[in-house]
JSON list of C-alpha atoms and ligand atoms in Angstrom, two decimals:
[
{"chain": "B", "resi": 2, "resn": "MET", "atom": "CA", "xyz": [-16.95, 2.85, 1.07]},
{"chain": "B", "resi": 3, "resn": "ASP", "atom": "CA", "xyz": [-13.74, 4.40, 3.36]},
{"chain": "B", "resi": 4, "resn": "LEU", "atom": "CA", "xyz": [-11.67, 1.48, 3.29]},
{"chain": "B", "resi": 5, "resn": "ILE", "atom": "CA", "xyz": [-7.55, 1.11, 4.17]},
{"chain": "B", "resi": 6, "resn": "LEU", "atom": "CA", "xyz": [-5.21, -1.86, 2.78]},
{"chain": "B", "resi": 7, "resn": "LEU", "atom": "CA", "xyz": [-2.85, -3.64, 5.20]},
{"chain": "B", "resi": 8, "resn": "GLY", "atom": "CA", "xyz": [-0.45, -5.83, 4.74]},
{"chain": "B", "resi": 9, "resn": "GLY", "atom": "CA", "xyz": [4.12, -5.79, 4.20]},
{"chain": "B", "resi": 10, "resn": "PRO", "atom": "CA", "xyz": [5.84, -5.17, 1.71]},
{"chain": "B", "resi": 11, "resn": "GLY", "atom": "CA", "xyz": [4.81, -7.17, -1.59]},
{"chain": "B", "resi": 12, "resn": "ALA", "atom": "CA", "xyz": [1.61, -8.74, 0.60]},
{"chain": "B", "resi": 13, "resn": "GLY", "atom": "CA", "xyz": [-0.58, -6.98, -2.85]},
{"chain": "B", "resi": 14, "resn": "LYS", "atom": "CA", "xyz": [-1.99, -3.64, -1.39]},
{"chain": "B", "resi": 15, "resn": "GLY", "atom": "CA", "xyz": [-1.12, -1.81, -4.73]},
{"chain": "B", "resi": 16, "resn": "THR", "atom": "CA", "xyz": [-1.81, -5.06, -7.67]},
{"chain": "B", "resi": 17, "resn": "GLN", "atom": "CA", "xyz": [-5.31, -5.13, -5.44]},
{"chain": "B", "resi": 18, "resn": "ALA", "atom": "CA", "xyz": [-6.59, -1.57, -5.02]},
{"chain": "B", "resi": 19, "resn": "LYS", "atom": "CA", "xyz": [-5.49, -1.32, -8.60]},
{"chain": "B", "resi": 20, "resn": "LYS", "atom": "CA", "xyz": [-8.74, -3.99, -9.10]},
{"chain": "B", "resi": 21, "resn": "LEU", "atom": "CA", "xyz": [-10.30, -1.95, -5.93]},
{"chain": "B", "resi": 22, "resn": "VAL", "atom": "CA", "xyz": [-10.95, 0.96, -8.40]},
{"chain": "B", "resi": 23, "resn": "ALA", "atom": "CA", "xyz": [-12.63, -0.74, -11.15]},
{"chain": "B", "resi": 24, "resn": "LEU", "atom": "CA", "xyz": [-14.45, -2.38, -8.87]},
{"chain": "B", "resi": 25, "resn": "LEU", "atom": "CA", "xyz": [-16.36, 0.36, -6.22]},
{"chain": "B", "resi": 26, "resn": "ASP", "atom": "CA", "xyz": [-14.71, 3.37, -8.51]},
{"chain": "B", "resi": 27, "resn": "ILE", "atom": "CA", "xyz": [-13.37, 5.36, -5.38]},
{"chain": "B", "resi": 28, "resn": "PRO", "atom": "CA", "xyz": [-10.00, 6.98, -5.80]},
{"chain": "B", "resi": 29, "resn": "GLN", "atom": "CA", "xyz": [-6.43, 4.94, -4.59]},
{"chain": "B", "resi": 30, "resn": "ILE", "atom": "CA", "xyz": [-4.38, 7.10, -1.95]},
{"chain": "B", "resi": 31, "resn": "SER", "atom": "CA", "xyz": [-0.73, 5.34, -1.77]},
{"chain": "B", "resi": 32, "resn": "THR", "atom": "CA", "xyz": [1.45, 7.31, 0.30]},
{"chain": "B", "resi": 33, "resn": "GLY", "atom": "CA", "xyz": [3.66, 5.35, -1.33]},
{"chain": "B", "resi": 34, "resn": "ASP", "atom": "CA", "xyz": [3.08, 6.98, -4.82]},
{"chain": "B", "resi": 35, "resn": "MET", "atom": "CA", "xyz": [2.89, 10.03, -3.28]},
{"chain": "B", "resi": 36, "resn": "LEU", "atom": "CA", "xyz": [6.67, 10.40, -1.64]},
{"chain": "B", "resi": 37, "resn": "ARG", "atom": "CA", "xyz": [7.90, 8.60, -5.05]},
{"chain": "B", "resi": 38, "resn": "ALA", "atom": "CA", "xyz": [6.23, 11.32, -6.92]},
{"chain": "B", "resi": 39, "resn": "ALA", "atom": "CA", "xyz": [8.05, 14.14, -5.11]},
{"chain": "B", "resi": 40, "resn": "VAL", "atom": "CA", "xyz": [11.41, 12.25, -4.84]},
{"chain": "B", "resi": 41, "resn": "ALA", "atom": "CA", "xyz": [11.34, 12.53, -9.00]},
{"chain": "B", "resi": 42, "resn": "ASN", "atom": "CA", "xyz": [10.11, 16.03, -8.78]},
{"chain": "B", "resi": 43, "resn": "GLY", "atom": "CA", "xyz": [13.23, 16.85, -7.17]},
{"chain": "B", "resi": 44, "resn": "THR", "atom": "CA", "xyz": [10.78, 19.13, -4.41]},
{"chain": "B", "resi": 45, "resn": "GLU", "atom": "CA", "xyz": [11.90, 19.31, -0.70]},
{"chain": "B", "resi": 46, "resn": "LEU", "atom": "CA", "xyz": [9.44, 17.24, 0.87]},
{"chain": "B", "resi": 47, "resn": "GLY", "atom": "CA", "xyz": [11.35, 14.82, -1.78]},
{"chain": "B", "resi": 48, "resn": "THR", "atom": "CA", "xyz": [14.53, 15.08, -0.14]},
{"chain": "B", "resi": 49, "resn": "LYS", "atom": "CA", "xyz": [13.62, 14.48, 2.85]},
{"chain": "B", "resi": 50, "resn": "ALA", "atom": "CA", "xyz": [11.41, 11.49, 2.01]},
{"chain": "B", "resi": 51, "resn": "LYS", "atom": "CA", "xyz": [14.30, 9.98, 0.45]},
{"chain": "B", "resi": 52, "resn": "ALA", "atom": "CA", "xyz": [16.89, 8.94, 2.53]},
{"chain": "B", "resi": 53, "resn": "PHE", "atom": "CA", "xyz": [14.05, 7.33, 4.53]},
{"chain": "B", "resi": 54, "resn": "MET", "atom": "CA", "xyz": [12.84, 5.11, 2.07]},
{"chain": "B", "resi": 55, "resn": "ASP", "atom": "CA", "xyz": [16.35, 3.92, 0.37]},
{"chain": "B", "resi": 56, "resn": "ALA", "atom": "CA", "xyz": [16.96, 2.79, 4.75]},
{"chain": "B", "resi": 57, "resn": "GLY", "atom": "CA", "xyz": [13.82, 1.30, 4.24]},
{"chain": "B", "resi": 58, "resn": "GLN", "atom": "CA", "xyz": [12.87, 2.99, 7.07]},
{"chain": "B", "resi": 59, "resn": "LEU", "atom": "CA", "xyz": [9.18, 5.10, 7.60]},
{"chain": "B", "resi": 60, "resn": "VAL", "atom": "CA", "xyz": [9.52, 9.01, 6.79]},
{"chain": "B", "resi": 61, "resn": "PRO", "atom": "CA", "xyz": [8.23, 10.83, 9.50]},
{"chain": "B", "resi": 62, "resn": "ASP", "atom": "CA", "xyz": [4.52, 10.74, 10.42]},
{"chain": "B", "resi": 63, "resn": "GLU", "atom": "CA", "xyz": [3.69, 14.58, 10.62]},
{"chain": "B", "resi": 64, "resn": "VAL", "atom": "CA", "xyz": [5.41, 14.86, 6.85]},
{"chain": "B", "resi": 65, "resn": "VAL", "atom": "CA", "xyz": [3.18, 11.60, 5.61]},
{"chain": "B", "resi": 66, "resn": "ILE", "atom": "CA", "xyz": [0.22, 12.08, 7.82]},
{"chain": "B", "resi": 67, "resn": "GLY", "atom": "CA", "xyz": [-0.34, 16.34, 6.00]},
{"chain": "B", "resi": 68, "resn": "LEU", "atom": "CA", "xyz": [0.23, 14.50, 2.33]},
{"chain": "B", "resi": 69, "resn": "VAL", "atom": "CA", "xyz": [-3.17, 12.83, 3.81]},
{"chain": "B", "resi": 70, "resn": "LYS", "atom": "CA", "xyz": [-5.09, 15.10, 5.14]},
{"chain": "B", "resi": 71, "resn": "GLU", "atom": "CA", "xyz": [-5.10, 16.97, 2.08]},
{"chain": "B", "resi": 72, "resn": "ARG", "atom": "CA", "xyz": [-5.29, 14.28, -0.02]},
{"chain": "B", "resi": 73, "resn": "LEU", "atom": "CA", "xyz": [-8.53, 13.43, 2.16]},
{"chain": "B", "resi": 74, "resn": "GLY", "atom": "CA", "xyz": [-9.75, 17.66, 1.10]},
{"chain": "B", "resi": 75, "resn": "GLU", "atom": "CA", "xyz": [-10.24, 16.48, -2.65]},
{"chain": "B", "resi": 76, "resn": "ALA", "atom": "CA", "xyz": [-13.49, 16.42, -3.72]},
{"chain": "B", "resi": 77, "resn": "ASP", "atom": "CA", "xyz": [-12.64, 13.06, -5.43]},
{"chain": "B", "resi": 78, "resn": "CYS", "atom": "CA", "xyz": [-12.59, 11.27, -1.65]},
{"chain": "B", "resi": 79, "resn": "LYS", "atom": "CA", "xyz": [-16.55, 12.98, -1.30]},
{"chain": "B", "resi": 80, "resn": "SER", "atom": "CA", "xyz": [-18.06, 9.10, -1.64]},
{"chain": "B", "resi": 81, "resn": "GLY", "atom": "CA", "xyz": [-15.19, 7.34, -0.46]},
{"chain": "B", "resi": 82, "resn": "PHE", "atom": "CA", "xyz": [-11.54, 6.50, -0.72]},
{"chain": "B", "resi": 83, "resn": "MET", "atom": "CA", "xyz": [-8.68, 3.89, -0.64]},
{"chain": "B", "resi": 84, "resn": "LEU", "atom": "CA", "xyz": [-5.85, 4.06, 1.61]},
{"chain": "B", "resi": 85, "resn": "ASP", "atom": "CA", "xyz": [-2.71, 1.99, 0.63]},
{"chain": "B", "resi": 86, "resn": "GLY", "atom": "CA", "xyz": [0.39, 2.45, 2.33]},
{"chain": "B", "resi": 87, "resn": "PHE", "atom": "CA", "xyz": [-1.28, 4.54, 5.20]},
{"chain": "B", "resi": 88, "resn": "PRO", "atom": "CA", "xyz": [-1.29, 3.90, 8.48]},
{"chain": "B", "resi": 89, "resn": "ARG", "atom": "CA", "xyz": [1.75, 2.95, 8.44]},
{"chain": "B", "resi": 90, "resn": "THR", "atom": "CA", "xyz": [2.17, 3.64, 12.71]},
{"chain": "B", "resi": 91, "resn": "VAL", "atom": "CA", "xyz": [-0.23, 3.70, 15.69]},
{"chain": "B", "resi": 92, "resn": "ALA", "atom": "CA", "xyz": [-0.22, 7.66, 15.90]},
{"chain": "B", "resi": 93, "resn": "GLN", "atom": "CA", "xyz": [-0.68, 7.99, 11.87]},
{"chain": "B", "resi": 94, "resn": "GLY", "atom": "CA", "xyz": [-3.84, 6.06, 12.66]},
{"chain": "B", "resi": 95, "resn": "GLU", "atom": "CA", "xyz": [-5.00, 7.23, 15.14]},
{"chain": "B", "resi": 96, "resn": "SER", "atom": "CA", "xyz": [-4.23, 10.98, 13.83]},
{"chain": "B", "resi": 97, "resn": "LEU", "atom": "CA", "xyz": [-6.44, 9.07, 11.08]},
{"chain": "B", "resi": 98, "resn": "GLU", "atom": "CA", "xyz": [-9.37, 8.71, 12.95]},
{"chain": "B", "resi": 99, "resn": "ARG", "atom": "CA", "xyz": [-9.86, 12.05, 14.95]},
{"chain": "B", "resi": 100, "resn": "THR", "atom": "CA", "xyz": [-9.53, 13.64, 10.85]},
{"chain": "B", "resi": 101, "resn": "LEU", "atom": "CA", "xyz": [-12.71, 11.24, 10.24]},
{"chain": "B", "resi": 102, "resn": "THR", "atom": "CA", "xyz": [-14.99, 12.17, 12.86]},
{"chain": "B", "resi": 103, "resn": "GLU", "atom": "CA", "xyz": [-13.72, 15.76, 12.77]},
{"chain": "B", "resi": 104, "resn": "ALA", "atom": "CA", "xyz": [-15.49, 15.35, 9.00]},
{"chain": "B", "resi": 105, "resn": "GLY", "atom": "CA", "xyz": [-17.81, 12.97, 10.45]},
{"chain": "B", "resi": 106, "resn": "ARG", "atom": "CA", "xyz": [-16.58, 10.16, 8.47]},
{"chain": "B", "resi": 107, "resn": "THR", "atom": "CA", "xyz": [-15.37, 6.17, 10.17]},
{"chain": "B", "resi": 108, "resn": "ILE", "atom": "CA", "xyz": [-13.33, 4.13, 8.85]},
{"chain": "B", "resi": 109, "resn": "ASP", "atom": "CA", "xyz": [-15.72, 0.97, 7.47]},
{"chain": "B", "resi": 110, "resn": "HIS", "atom": "CA", "xyz": [-12.87, -1.90, 6.51]},
{"chain": "B", "resi": 111, "resn": "VAL", "atom": "CA", "xyz": [-9.67, -2.68, 7.05]},
{"chain": "B", "resi": 112, "resn": "VAL", "atom": "CA", "xyz": [-7.92, -5.25, 4.64]},
{"chain": "B", "resi": 113, "resn": "SER", "atom": "CA", "xyz": [-4.64, -7.19, 5.82]},
{"chain": "B", "resi": 114, "resn": "PHE", "atom": "CA", "xyz": [-2.60, -8.85, 3.33]},
{"chain": "B", "resi": 115, "resn": "ASP", "atom": "CA", "xyz": [-0.84, -11.66, 5.99]},
{"chain": "B", "resi": 116, "resn": "VAL", "atom": "CA", "xyz": [1.78, -13.21, 3.99]},
{"chain": "B", "resi": 117, "resn": "ASP", "atom": "CA", "xyz": [4.66, -15.65, 4.91]},
{"chain": "B", "resi": 118, "resn": "ASP", "atom": "CA", "xyz": [7.88, -13.24, 4.75]},
{"chain": "B", "resi": 119, "resn": "GLU", "atom": "CA", "xyz": [10.06, -15.65, 2.63]},
{"chain": "B", "resi": 120, "resn": "GLU", "atom": "CA", "xyz": [7.41, -15.04, 0.60]},
{"chain": "B", "resi": 121, "resn": "LEU", "atom": "CA", "xyz": [7.41, -11.33, 0.46]},
{"chain": "B", "resi": 122, "resn": "VAL", "atom": "CA", "xyz": [11.46, -11.05, -0.39]},
{"chain": "B", "resi": 123, "resn": "LEU", "atom": "CA", "xyz": [10.44, -13.42, -3.25]},
{"chain": "B", "resi": 124, "resn": "ARG", "atom": "CA", "xyz": [7.54, -10.77, -4.61]},
{"chain": "B", "resi": 125, "resn": "ILE", "atom": "CA", "xyz": [9.74, -7.76, -4.15]},
{"chain": "B", "resi": 126, "resn": "THR", "atom": "CA", "xyz": [12.98, -8.46, -5.82]},
{"chain": "B", "resi": 127, "resn": "GLY", "atom": "CA", "xyz": [10.77, -9.91, -9.03]},
{"chain": "B", "resi": 128, "resn": "ARG", "atom": "CA", "xyz": [8.53, -7.15, -8.55]},
{"chain": "B", "resi": 129, "resn": "ARG", "atom": "CA", "xyz": [8.55, -5.21, -12.03]},
{"chain": "B", "resi": 130, "resn": "THR", "atom": "CA", "xyz": [6.05, -1.94, -12.85]},
{"chain": "B", "resi": 131, "resn": "CYS", "atom": "CA", "xyz": [5.49, 0.19, -15.49]},
{"chain": "B", "resi": 132, "resn": "GLY", "atom": "CA", "xyz": [6.81, 3.67, -15.76]},
{"chain": "B", "resi": 133, "resn": "LYS", "atom": "CA", "xyz": [4.02, 4.70, -17.87]},
{"chain": "B", "resi": 134, "resn": "CYS", "atom": "CA", "xyz": [0.53, 2.73, -16.81]},
{"chain": "B", "resi": 135, "resn": "GLY", "atom": "CA", "xyz": [1.56, 1.70, -13.26]},
{"chain": "B", "resi": 136, "resn": "ALA", "atom": "CA", "xyz": [0.80, -2.02, -14.59]},
{"chain": "B", "resi": 137, "resn": "ILE", "atom": "CA", "xyz": [2.40, -4.27, -11.69]},
{"chain": "B", "resi": 138, "resn": "TYR", "atom": "CA", "xyz": [4.13, -7.25, -12.74]},
{"chain": "B", "resi": 139, "resn": "HIS", "atom": "CA", "xyz": [6.47, -10.22, -11.80]},
{"chain": "B", "resi": 140, "resn": "LEU", "atom": "CA", "xyz": [9.32, -11.16, -13.39]},
{"chain": "B", "resi": 141, "resn": "LYS", "atom": "CA", "xyz": [8.14, -15.20, -12.95]},
{"chain": "B", "resi": 142, "resn": "TYR", "atom": "CA", "xyz": [4.93, -15.16, -11.18]},
{"chain": "B", "resi": 143, "resn": "SER", "atom": "CA", "xyz": [2.83, -12.71, -13.61]},
{"chain": "B", "resi": 144, "resn": "PRO", "atom": "CA", "xyz": [5.54, -12.13, -16.48]},
{"chain": "B", "resi": 145, "resn": "PRO", "atom": "CA", "xyz": [4.09, -8.95, -18.68]},
{"chain": "B", "resi": 146, "resn": "PRO", "atom": "CA", "xyz": [2.50, -10.06, -21.99]},
{"chain": "B", "resi": 147, "resn": "GLN", "atom": "CA", "xyz": [6.40, -10.30, -23.98]},
{"chain": "B", "resi": 148, "resn": "ALA", "atom": "CA", "xyz": [9.40, -9.38, -22.28]},
{"chain": "B", "resi": 149, "resn": "ASP", "atom": "CA", "xyz": [10.09, -5.58, -21.39]},
{"chain": "B", "resi": 150, "resn": "THR", "atom": "CA", "xyz": [7.07, -4.08, -22.69]},
{"chain": "B", "resi": 151, "resn": "CYS", "atom": "CA", "xyz": [4.14, -3.71, -20.61]},
{"chain": "B", "resi": 152, "resn": "ALA", "atom": "CA", "xyz": [0.36, -4.48, -22.05]},
{"chain": "B", "resi": 153, "resn": "CYS", "atom": "CA", "xyz": [0.11, -1.26, -22.65]},
{"chain": "B", "resi": 154, "resn": "GLY", "atom": "CA", "xyz": [2.34, -0.99, -25.25]},
{"chain": "B", "resi": 155, "resn": "ALA", "atom": "CA", "xyz": [5.22, 1.45, -23.44]},
{"chain": "B", "resi": 156, "resn": "VAL", "atom": "CA", "xyz": [8.90, -0.94, -22.92]},
{"chain": "B", "resi": 157, "resn": "ASP", "atom": "CA", "xyz": [9.39, 0.77, -19.07]},
{"chain": "B", "resi": 158, "resn": "LEU", "atom": "CA", "xyz": [9.09, -1.66, -16.36]},
{"chain": "B", "resi": 159, "resn": "GLN", "atom": "CA", "xyz": [11.36, -0.08, -14.04]},
{"chain": "B", "resi": 160, "resn": "GLN", "atom": "CA", "xyz": [12.66, -1.92, -10.60]},
{"chain": "B", "resi": 161, "resn": "ARG", "atom": "CA", "xyz": [12.01, 0.33, -7.59]},
{"chain": "B", "resi": 162, "resn": "ALA", "atom": "CA", "xyz": [14.78, 1.08, -5.67]},
{"chain": "B", "resi": 163, "resn": "ASP", "atom": "CA", "xyz": [14.21, 0.16, -2.65]},
{"chain": "B", "resi": 164, "resn": "ASP", "atom": "CA", "xyz": [12.36, -3.24, -3.89]},
{"chain": "B", "resi": 165, "resn": "ASN", "atom": "CA", "xyz": [16.28, -4.98, -3.74]},
{"chain": "B", "resi": 166, "resn": "GLU", "atom": "CA", "xyz": [17.09, -7.61, -0.91]},
{"chain": "B", "resi": 167, "resn": "VAL", "atom": "CA", "xyz": [18.85, -5.67, 1.59]},
{"chain": "B", "resi": 168, "resn": "THR", "atom": "CA", "xyz": [15.81, -2.88, 1.44]},
{"chain": "B", "resi": 169, "resn": "VAL", "atom": "CA", "xyz": [13.18, -4.84, 2.16]},
{"chain": "B", "resi": 170, "resn": "ARG", "atom": "CA", "xyz": [14.54, -7.15, 4.64]},
{"chain": "B", "resi": 171, "resn": "LYS", "atom": "CA", "xyz": [14.80, -3.28, 6.24]},
{"chain": "B", "resi": 172, "resn": "ARG", "atom": "CA", "xyz": [11.55, -3.14, 5.50]},
{"chain": "B", "resi": 173, "resn": "LEU", "atom": "CA", "xyz": [10.06, -6.30, 7.05]},
{"chain": "B", "resi": 174, "resn": "GLU", "atom": "CA", "xyz": [11.35, -5.61, 10.17]},
{"chain": "B", "resi": 175, "resn": "THR", "atom": "CA", "xyz": [10.21, -2.37, 10.37]},
{"chain": "B", "resi": 176, "resn": "TYR", "atom": "CA", "xyz": [6.77, -3.20, 9.18]},
{"chain": "B", "resi": 177, "resn": "HIS", "atom": "CA", "xyz": [7.26, -6.18, 12.15]},
{"chain": "B", "resi": 178, "resn": "SER", "atom": "CA", "xyz": [7.88, -3.46, 14.91]},
{"chain": "B", "resi": 179, "resn": "GLN", "atom": "CA", "xyz": [5.86, -0.58, 13.19]},
{"chain": "B", "resi": 180, "resn": "THR", "atom": "CA", "xyz": [2.97, -0.83, 11.23]},
{"chain": "B", "resi": 181, "resn": "ALA", "atom": "CA", "xyz": [1.82, -4.83, 12.96]},
{"chain": "B", "resi": 182, "resn": "PRO", "atom": "CA", "xyz": [0.37, -2.86, 16.18]},
{"chain": "B", "resi": 183, "resn": "LEU", "atom": "CA", "xyz": [-2.23, -1.60, 13.38]},
{"chain": "B", "resi": 184, "resn": "ILE", "atom": "CA", "xyz": [-3.81, -4.85, 13.22]},
{"chain": "B", "resi": 185, "resn": "SER", "atom": "CA", "xyz": [-4.52, -4.57, 17.14]},
{"chain": "B", "resi": 186, "resn": "PHE", "atom": "CA", "xyz": [-5.75, -1.78, 16.78]},
{"chain": "B", "resi": 187, "resn": "TYR", "atom": "CA", "xyz": [-8.36, -2.04, 13.89]},
{"chain": "B", "resi": 188, "resn": "ALA", "atom": "CA", "xyz": [-9.45, -5.92, 15.20]},
{"chain": "B", "resi": 189, "resn": "GLU", "atom": "CA", "xyz": [-9.77, -3.77, 18.83]},
{"chain": "B", "resi": 190, "resn": "ARG", "atom": "CA", "xyz": [-12.45, -1.49, 17.02]},
{"chain": "B", "resi": 191, "resn": "GLY", "atom": "CA", "xyz": [-13.91, -4.80, 14.87]},
{"chain": "B", "resi": 192, "resn": "LEU", "atom": "CA", "xyz": [-12.91, -3.15, 11.38]},
{"chain": "B", "resi": 193, "resn": "LEU", "atom": "CA", "xyz": [-10.00, -5.96, 10.80]},
{"chain": "B", "resi": 194, "resn": "ARG", "atom": "CA", "xyz": [-10.78, -8.49, 7.72]},
{"chain": "B", "resi": 195, "resn": "GLU", "atom": "CA", "xyz": [-7.79, -10.51, 7.52]},
{"chain": "B", "resi": 196, "resn": "ILE", "atom": "CA", "xyz": [-6.75, -12.19, 4.23]},
{"chain": "B", "resi": 197, "resn": "LYS", "atom": "CA", "xyz": [-4.31, -15.00, 4.24]},
{"chain": "B", "resi": 198, "resn": "GLY", "atom": "CA", "xyz": [-2.50, -14.22, 0.98]},
{"chain": "B", "resi": 199, "resn": "THR", "atom": "CA", "xyz": [0.78, -16.82, 1.07]},
{"chain": "B", "resi": 200, "resn": "GLY", "atom": "CA", "xyz": [0.77, -19.06, -2.51]},
{"chain": "B", "resi": 201, "resn": "LEU", "atom": "CA", "xyz": [-2.27, -17.62, -3.60]},
{"chain": "B", "resi": 202, "resn": "SER", "atom": "CA", "xyz": [-2.36, -15.74, -7.07]},
{"chain": "B", "resi": 203, "resn": "PRO", "atom": "CA", "xyz": [-3.69, -11.98, -7.71]},
{"chain": "B", "resi": 204, "resn": "ASP", "atom": "CA", "xyz": [-6.66, -13.24, -8.77]},
{"chain": "B", "resi": 205, "resn": "GLY", "atom": "CA", "xyz": [-7.14, -15.34, -5.57]},
{"chain": "B", "resi": 206, "resn": "VAL", "atom": "CA", "xyz": [-6.43, -12.49, -3.52]},
{"chain": "B", "resi": 207, "resn": "PHE", "atom": "CA", "xyz": [-9.10, -9.94, -5.20]},
{"chain": "B", "resi": 208, "resn": "GLU", "atom": "CA", "xyz": [-11.88, -12.58, -4.88]},
{"chain": "B", "resi": 209, "resn": "LYS", "atom": "CA", "xyz": [-11.08, -13.14, -1.59]},
{"chain": "B", "resi": 210, "resn": "THR", "atom": "CA", "xyz": [-11.10, -9.85, -1.09]},
{"chain": "B", "resi": 211, "resn": "ARG", "atom": "CA", "xyz": [-14.42, -9.50, -3.24]},
{"chain": "B", "resi": 212, "resn": "GLU", "atom": "CA", "xyz": [-15.94, -11.54, -0.23]},
{"chain": "B", "resi": 213, "resn": "VAL", "atom": "CA", "xyz": [-14.65, -9.79, 3.09]},
{"chain": "B", "resi": 214, "resn": "LEU", "atom": "CA", "xyz": [-15.79, -6.84, 1.60]},
{"chain": "B", "resi": 215, "resn": "GLY", "atom": "CA", "xyz": [-19.51, -8.34, 0.40]},
{"chain": "B", "resi": 216, "resn": "ARG", "atom": "CA", "xyz": [-18.88, -7.00, -3.51]},
{"chain": "J", "resi": 18, "resn": "LIG", "atom": "P1", "xyz": [5.41, 1.66, -0.13]},
{"chain": "J", "resi": 18, "resn": "LIG", "atom": "O1", "xyz": [5.08, 2.01, -1.86]},
{"chain": "J", "resi": 18, "resn": "LIG", "atom": "O2", "xyz": [4.01, 1.89, 0.10]},
{"chain": "J", "resi": 18, "resn": "LIG", "atom": "O3", "xyz": [5.80, 0.50, -0.30]},
{"chain": "J", "resi": 18, "resn": "LIG", "atom": "O4", "xyz": [6.39, 2.93, 0.69]},
{"chain": "J", "resi": 18, "resn": "LIG", "atom": "C1", "xyz": [8.11, 3.33, 0.58]},
{"chain": "J", "resi": 18, "resn": "LIG", "atom": "C2", "xyz": [8.34, 4.00, 0.88]},
{"chain": "J", "resi": 18, "resn": "LIG", "atom": "O5", "xyz": [7.30, 5.22, 1.11]},
{"chain": "J", "resi": 18, "resn": "LIG", "atom": "C3", "xyz": [8.39, 3.18, 1.85]},
{"chain": "J", "resi": 18, "resn": "LIG", "atom": "O6", "xyz": [9.73, 1.75, 2.66]},
{"chain": "J", "resi": 18, "resn": "LIG", "atom": "C4", "xyz": [8.13, 4.23, 2.85]},
{"chain": "J", "resi": 18, "resn": "LIG", "atom": "O7", "xyz": [9.61, 4.91, 3.21]},
{"chain": "J", "resi": 18, "resn": "LIG", "atom": "C5", "xyz": [7.22, 5.90, 2.17]},
{"chain": "J", "resi": 18, "resn": "LIG", "atom": "N1", "xyz": [6.63, 5.32, 2.91]},
{"chain": "J", "resi": 18, "resn": "LIG", "atom": "C6", "xyz": [5.07, 4.98, 2.16]},
{"chain": "J", "resi": 18, "resn": "LIG", "atom": "N2", "xyz": [3.54, 5.39, 3.03]},
{"chain": "J", "resi": 18, "resn": "LIG", "atom": "C7", "xyz": [4.65, 5.79, 4.62]},
{"chain": "J", "resi": 18, "resn": "LIG", "atom": "C8", "xyz": [4.07, 5.85, 5.54]},
{"chain": "J", "resi": 18, "resn": "LIG", "atom": "N3", "xyz": [2.12, 5.92, 5.82]},
{"chain": "J", "resi": 18, "resn": "LIG", "atom": "N4", "xyz": [4.29, 6.43, 6.42]},
{"chain": "J", "resi": 18, "resn": "LIG", "atom": "C9", "xyz": [6.26, 6.27, 6.31]},
{"chain": "J", "resi": 18, "resn": "LIG", "atom": "N5", "xyz": [6.31, 6.41, 4.80]},
{"chain": "J", "resi": 18, "resn": "LIG", "atom": "C10", "xyz": [5.55, 5.68, 4.32]}
]
């Protein structure tokens, strides 16, 4: 199954992707995670990307498109993949379409998580991620089993540099102006599966996601 997860910052893409990896046994490809790894490793790409990420802006299309093209060519993507955070512009969507057509593949579903902006701000500012296993928590709505300690045992819950209120409001503006046009792009292609996530728990959203995927 070739899947795309679409939605604003904090809409649930990463959380649902982790649940879907276990259900579908296909890799999660998160461009945000790939870019953060490049920043942490101090690569040339990371240095270039960091300024855009810190400002709540998108990293230029050609940079991200190159990363994804390379990743999709790896062996574990042969029987399917789940794109989390890509495409984020219509140009990225068009490029992906060309890459897949050349490979004789097509997207099966685009799952779009729709959540009100004010809820997204609350979700993002309370988000913490385990530095060891990547588990995602929310201080209030989905707290770790013990304060500061992940279920995996690591005492390494981190807040992303761009998960503050000022940057998240910029990321929301970026989402509405540059990414939301992909909703009609994929609706026109008959691929859009919309899920209203406002007020729903991660498990509630997962149930709806399974329904739209028929799994
Ligand atoms: P995310 O983890 O998906 O929220 O992404 C974090 C940041 O990485 C975004 O705010 C962008 O600056 C950058 N980023 C991630 N994916 C993309 C993409 N497909 N195109 C451009 N920038 C991206």
